[in-house]
Coordinates of N, CA and C in Angstrom, one line a residue:
X1 N 37.6 13.1 -2.5 CA 36.4 12.9 -2.1 C 36.0 11.6 -2.7
X2 N 35.5 10.6 -1.9 CA 34.8 9.3 -2.5 C 33.5 9.1 -2.0
X3 N 32.5 8.6 -2.7 CA 31.0 8.1 -2.1 C 31.1 7.0 -2.2
X4 N 30.6 6.2 -1.1 CA 30.3 5.1 -0.7 C 28.7 4.8 -0.7
X5 N 28.2 3.9 -1.5 CA 26.8 3.7 -1.5 C 26.4 2.3 -1.3
X6 N 25.8 1.9 -0.2 CA 25.1 0.9 0.0 C 24.1 0.5 -0.9
X7 N 24.4 -0.4 -1.8 CA 23.3 -1.0 -2.7 C 22.1 -1.5 -2.4
X8 N 22.2 -2.2 -1.1 CA 21.4 -2.9 -0.2 C 20.1 -2.0 0.0
X9 N 20.7 -0.8 0.5 CA 19.6 0.3 0.9 C 19.0 1.0 0.0
X10 N 20.1 1.6 -1.1 CA 19.7 2.3 -2.1 C 18.5 1.5 -3.1
X11 N 18.4 0.4 -3.0 CA 17.6 -0.6 -3.9 C 16.3 -0.3 -2.9
X12 N 16.2 -0.1 -1.7 CA 14.8 0.2 -1.2 C 14.3 1.6 -0.9
X13 N 14.8 2.6 -1.7 CA 14.5 3.8 -1.7 C 13.4 4.1 -2.6
X14 N 13.1 5.0 -2.8 CA 12.0 5.6 -3.8 C 10.6 5.1 -3.6
X15 N 10.1 5.0 -2.1 CA 8.7 4.4 -2.1 C 8.9 3.1 -1.2
X16 N 9.8 2.1 -1.3 CA 9.8 1.1 -0.7 C 10.5 1.4 0.7
X17 N 10.4 0.6 1.3 CA 11.0 0.6 3.0 C 12.3 -0.1 3.5
X18 N 13.3 0.3 4.1 CA 13.9 -0.1 4.7 C 13.4 -1.0 5.9
X19 N 12.1 -0.7 6.4 CA 11.6 -1.3 7.7 C 11.3 -2.7 7.2
X20 N 11.4 -3.7 8.0 CA 11.1 -5.1 7.6 C 9.4 -5.2 7.9
X21 N 8.8 -5.9 6.9 CA 7.4 -6.0 6.8 C 7.0 -7.0 7.9
X22 N 5.8 -7.1 8.5 CA 5.3 -8.3 9.4 C 4.5 -8.9 8.5
X23 N 4.3 -10.0 8.7 CA 3.5 -11.3 7.8 C 2.6 -11.9 9.0
X24 N 1.3 -11.9 8.5 CA 0.5 -12.7 9.0 C -0.5 -13.7 8.1
X25 N -1.1 -14.8 8.8 CA -1.7 -15.9 7.8 C -3.1 -15.5 7.5
X26 N -3.7 -14.9 8.2 CA -5.1 -14.4 8.4 C -5.5 -12.9 8.0
X27 N -6.5 -12.6 7.7 CA -6.7 -11.5 7.4 C -7.0 -10.5 8.5
X28 N -6.2 -9.6 8.8 CA -6.4 -8.6 10.1 C -7.5 -7.9 9.9
X29 N -8.2 -7.6 9.0 CA -9.7 -6.8 8.7 C -10.7 -7.4 9.6
X30 N -10.7 -8.9 9.5 CA -11.8 -9.6 10.4 C -12.0 -9.1 11.7
X31 N -10.7 -8.9 12.5 CA -10.5 -8.5 13.8 C -10.7 -7.0 14.1
X32 N -10.8 -5.9 13.0 CA -10.8 -4.7 13.4 C -11.9 -4.0 12.5
X33 N -13.1 -3.5 13.0 CA -14.2 -3.1 12.2 C -13.7 -1.6 11.7
X34 N -12.6 -1.0 12.3 CA -12.5 0.0 11.3 C -11.9 0.1 10.2
X35 N -11.5 -1.2 9.8 CA -10.7 -1.4 8.4 C -11.8 -1.6 7.3
X36 N -11.8 -1.3 6.0 CA -12.5 -1.7 5.3 C -11.4 -2.4 4.0
X37 N -11.9 -3.2 3.4 CA -11.2 -4.3 2.1 C -11.8 -4.0 0.8
X38 N -11.0 -3.7 0.1 CA -11.0 -3.3 -1.4 C -9.8 -4.3 -2.4
X39 N -10.4 -4.5 -3.2 CA -9.8 -5.4 -4.4 C -9.0 -4.4 -5.4
X40 N -8.0 -4.5 -5.7 CA -7.1 -3.7 -6.5 C -7.5 -4.2 -8.1
X41 N -7.9 -3.4 -9.1 CA -8.1 -3.9 -10.1 C -8.0 -2.5 -11.1
X42 N -6.8 -2.5 -11.9 CA -6.5 -1.2 -12.5 C -7.6 -1.4 -14.0
X43 N -8.1 -0.4 -14.1 CA -9.0 -0.2 -15.4 C -8.6 -0.3 -16.6
X44 N -7.0 -0.1 -16.8 CA -6.3 0.3 -17.9 C -5.5 -1.1 -18.4
X45 N -4.4 -1.2 -18.8 CA -3.4 -1.9 -19.0 C -2.5 -2.5 -18.5
X46 N -2.7 -1.9 -17.2 CA -1.5 -2.0 -16.3 C -1.8 -3.3 -15.1
X47 N -0.7 -3.8 -14.9 CA -1.0 -5.2 -14.1 C -1.2 -5.0 -12.7
X48 N -0.9 -3.4 -12.1 CA -1.1 -3.1 -10.8 C -0.6 -1.7 -10.6
X49 N -0.6 -1.4 -9.4 CA -0.3 0.2 -9.2 C 1.1 0.0 -7.9
X50 N 1.8 0.8 -8.0 CA 2.9 1.1 -7.0 C 2.3 1.9 -5.8
X51 N 3.1 2.0 -4.6 CA 2.5 2.7 -3.7 C 2.7 4.2 -3.5
X52 N 1.9 4.7 -3.1 CA 1.9 6.6 -3.2 C 2.4 6.8 -1.7
X53 N 2.7 8.0 -1.9 CA 3.4 8.2 -0.3 C 2.0 9.2 0.4
X54 N 2.0 9.7 1.3 CA 0.8 10.3 2.2 C 0.6 11.6 1.4
X55 N -0.8 11.5 0.8 CA -0.8 12.6 0.2 C -1.4 13.8 1.0
X56 N -1.5 13.8 2.0 CA -2.0 15.1 3.1 C -1.2 16.2 3.0
X57 N -1.5 17.4 2.7 CA -0.6 18.6 2.7 C 0.4 18.7 3.8
X58 N -0.1 18.4 5.2 CA 0.6 18.4 6.3 C 1.8 17.4 6.6
X59 N 1.8 16.6 5.8 CA 2.4 15.1 5.9 C 3.7 15.1 5.9
X60 N 4.6 14.4 6.8 CA 5.9 14.6 6.6 C 6.4 13.3 5.9
X61 N 7.6 13.1 5.7 CA 8.1 12.4 5.0 C 8.3 11.0 5.3
X62 N 7.5 10.5 5.9 CA 7.5 9.2 6.7 C 7.9 7.7 5.8
X63 N 9.0 7.3 6.1 CA 9.2 5.8 5.5 C 8.2 4.7 5.4
X64 N 7.8 4.5 4.5 CA 6.9 3.3 4.3 C 7.3 1.7 4.8
X65 N 6.7 1.2 5.3 CA 6.4 -0.2 5.9 C 5.7 -1.2 5.5
X66 N 6.1 -2.4 4.9 CA 5.1 -3.0 4.3 C 5.0 -3.4 2.7
X67 N 5.5 -2.0 2.1 CA 5.6 -1.8 0.9 C 6.8 -2.5 -0.1
X68 N 7.4 -3.4 0.3 CA 8.7 -4.2 -0.4 C 8.3 -4.2 -1.9
X69 N 7.0 -4.9 -1.9 CA 6.5 -5.1 -3.2 C 5.2 -4.2 -3.5
X70 N 4.9 -4.0 -5.0 CA 3.7 -3.2 -5.4 C 2.5 -4.1 -5.9
X71 N 1.3 -4.0 -5.2 CA 0.2 -4.6 -5.1 C -0.1 -4.9 -6.9
X72 N -0.5 -6.1 -7.2 CA -0.9 -6.6 -8.6 C -2.5 -6.5 -8.6
X73 N -3.0 -6.5 -9.6 CA -4.4 -6.5 -9.8 C -4.9 -7.9 -9.2
X74 N -6.0 -7.8 -8.1 CA -6.5 -8.5 -7.5 C -5.8 -8.8 -6.3
X75 N -4.8 -8.1 -5.7 CA -4.4 -8.1 -4.3 C -5.6 -7.0 -3.8
X76 N -5.9 -7.5 -2.5 CA -6.5 -7.1 -1.2 C -5.9 -6.1 -0.4
X77 N -6.4 -5.1 -0.5 CA -5.7 -3.9 0.4 C -6.8 -3.7 1.6
X78 N -6.6 -3.4 3.1 CA -7.3 -3.1 4.2 C -6.9 -1.6 4.4
X79 N -7.8 -0.8 4.9 CA -7.2 0.3 5.4 C -8.4 1.4 5.6
X80 N -8.2 2.8 6.2 CA -9.2 3.6 6.3 C -9.3 4.8 5.1
X81 N -10.6 5.0 5.0 CA -10.8 5.6 3.8 C -10.4 7.1 4.5
X82 N -9.7 8.0 3.2 CA -9.6 9.6 3.4 C -10.2 10.1 2.4
X83 N -10.9 11.4 2.7 CA -11.4 12.3 1.3 C -10.0 13.4 1.5
X84 N -9.2 13.3 0.8 CA -8.1 14.6 0.8 C -8.3 15.7 -0.4
X85 N -8.8 16.9 -0.2 CA -9.1 17.4 -1.4 C -10.4 16.8 -2.2
X86 N -10.4 16.8 -3.3 CA -11.7 16.0 -3.9 C -11.2 14.6 -4.3
X87 N -10.1 14.0 -3.6 CA -9.5 12.9 -4.1 C -10.0 12.1 -2.9
X88 N -10.3 10.6 -3.2 CA -10.4 9.7 -2.2 C -9.4 9.1 -2.3
X89 N -8.8 8.2 -0.8 CA -7.5 7.8 -0.7 C -7.9 6.6 0.2
X90 N -7.1 5.3 0.1 CA -6.9 4.5 0.9 C -5.8 4.5 1.8
X91 N -5.6 4.6 3.2 CA -4.4 4.6 4.0 C -4.3 3.0 4.2
X92 N -3.3 2.1 3.6 CA -3.3 0.8 3.9 C -2.8 0.2 5.3
X93 N -3.7 -0.7 6.1 CA -2.9 -1.1 7.3 C -2.6 -2.3 6.9
X94 N -3.0 -3.1 6.0 CA -2.6 -4.3 5.8 C -2.9 -4.7 4.1
X95 N -2.3 -5.9 3.7 CA -2.9 -6.3 2.4 C -1.9 -7.7 1.9
X96 N -2.5 -8.2 1.3 CA -2.4 -9.5 0.6 C -2.2 -9.4 -1.0
X97 N -1.2 -9.9 -1.6 CA -0.7 -10.1 -3.0 C -1.7 -11.1 -3.7
X98 N -2.0 -10.4 -5.1 CA -3.1 -11.7 -6.0 C -2.2 -12.7 -5.6
X99 N -3.1 -13.7 -5.2 CA -2.4 -15.0 -5.4 C -1.7 -15.7 -4.4
X100 N -1.6 -14.6 -3.0 CA -0.6 -14.9 -2.2 C -1.3 -15.6 -1.2
X101 N -0.7 -15.8 -0.2 CA -1.2 -16.6 1.0 C -1.0 -15.9 2.3
X102 N 0.2 -15.0 2.5 CA 0.4 -14.3 3.7 C 0.2 -12.7 3.4
X103 N -0.3 -12.0 4.8 CA -0.6 -10.7 4.8 C 0.6 -9.9 5.2
X104 N 1.0 -8.8 4.5 CA 1.4 -7.6 5.4 C 0.7 -6.9 6.2
X105 N 1.3 -6.9 7.3 CA 0.5 -6.5 8.5 C 1.3 -5.0 9.0
X106 N 0.2 -4.3 10.0 CA 0.8 -3.4 10.4 C 1.6 -2.3 9.3
X107 N 1.2 -2.3 8.3 CA 1.9 -1.4 7.3 C 2.0 0.0 7.8
X108 N 3.1 1.0 7.7 CA 3.0 2.2 7.7 C 3.3 3.2 6.2
X109 N 2.7 4.2 6.3 CA 2.8 5.1 4.8 C 2.6 4.8 3.6
X110 N 1.4 3.6 3.7 CA 1.2 2.9 1.8 C -0.3 3.6 1.9
X111 N -0.2 4.5 0.6 CA -1.3 5.2 0.1 C -1.7 4.6 -1.2
X112 N -3.1 4.4 -1.4 CA -3.5 3.9 -2.6 C -4.6 4.9 -3.0
X113 N -4.6 5.6 -4.6 CA -5.9 6.5 -4.6 C -7.2 5.3 -5.0
X114 N -8.3 6.0 -4.9 CA -9.3 5.2 -5.3 C -9.6 5.3 -6.9
X115 N -8.9 6.2 -7.6 CA -9.3 6.4 -9.1 C -7.8 6.2 -9.7
X116 N -7.5 6.2 -10.9 CA -6.9 6.4 -11.8 C -7.4 6.2 -13.3
X117 N -7.4 7.2 -14.0 CA -8.3 6.8 -15.2 C -9.5 5.9 -15.1
X118 N -10.1 5.7 -14.0 CA -11.4 5.0 -13.7 C -11.0 4.2 -12.3
X119 N -12.3 3.6 -11.9 CA -12.2 3.2 -10.4 C -11.0 1.9 -10.3
X120 N -10.1 2.1 -9.3 CA -9.1 1.3 -9.1 C -9.1 0.3 -7.7
X121 N -10.1 0.5 -6.9 CA -10.2 0.2 -5.5 C -11.7 -0.3 -5.5
X122 N -11.9 -1.7 -5.3 CA -13.7 -1.9 -5.6 C -13.6 -2.9 -4.0
X123 N -14.6 -2.5 -3.6 CA -14.9 -2.9 -2.1 C -15.4 -4.2 -2.1
X124 N -14.9 -4.8 -1.0 CA -15.2 -6.3 -0.8 C -15.9 -6.4 0.5
X125 N -16.7 -7.2 0.2 CA -17.8 -7.7 1.6 C -17.2 -8.7 2.6

């Protein structure tokens, strides 16, 4: 019995997606009034946050798209706010890395909590 591992695919497991990310040069939230924008700023010494899976109790284990990288402090995340239990979450539709010029758009399955040892997501105007 032999086990063959595709290392390219294995490198994308554990939260990241094998689906290819779509990119755009302009903020998609400006054309979608349902999306809210937040700046990620970890309250501790971390330089950013990794993506979370869908926290809803009835959620399926859906693959993530657009989360090949994790957002660093200063990244802008656009999405819809959800209150799940006593925790507030952002379901991310699009995002831009801190100091990046391109937006990851049409993201799927990327979630970020609003708090972790303090406020994590700060509303942008």
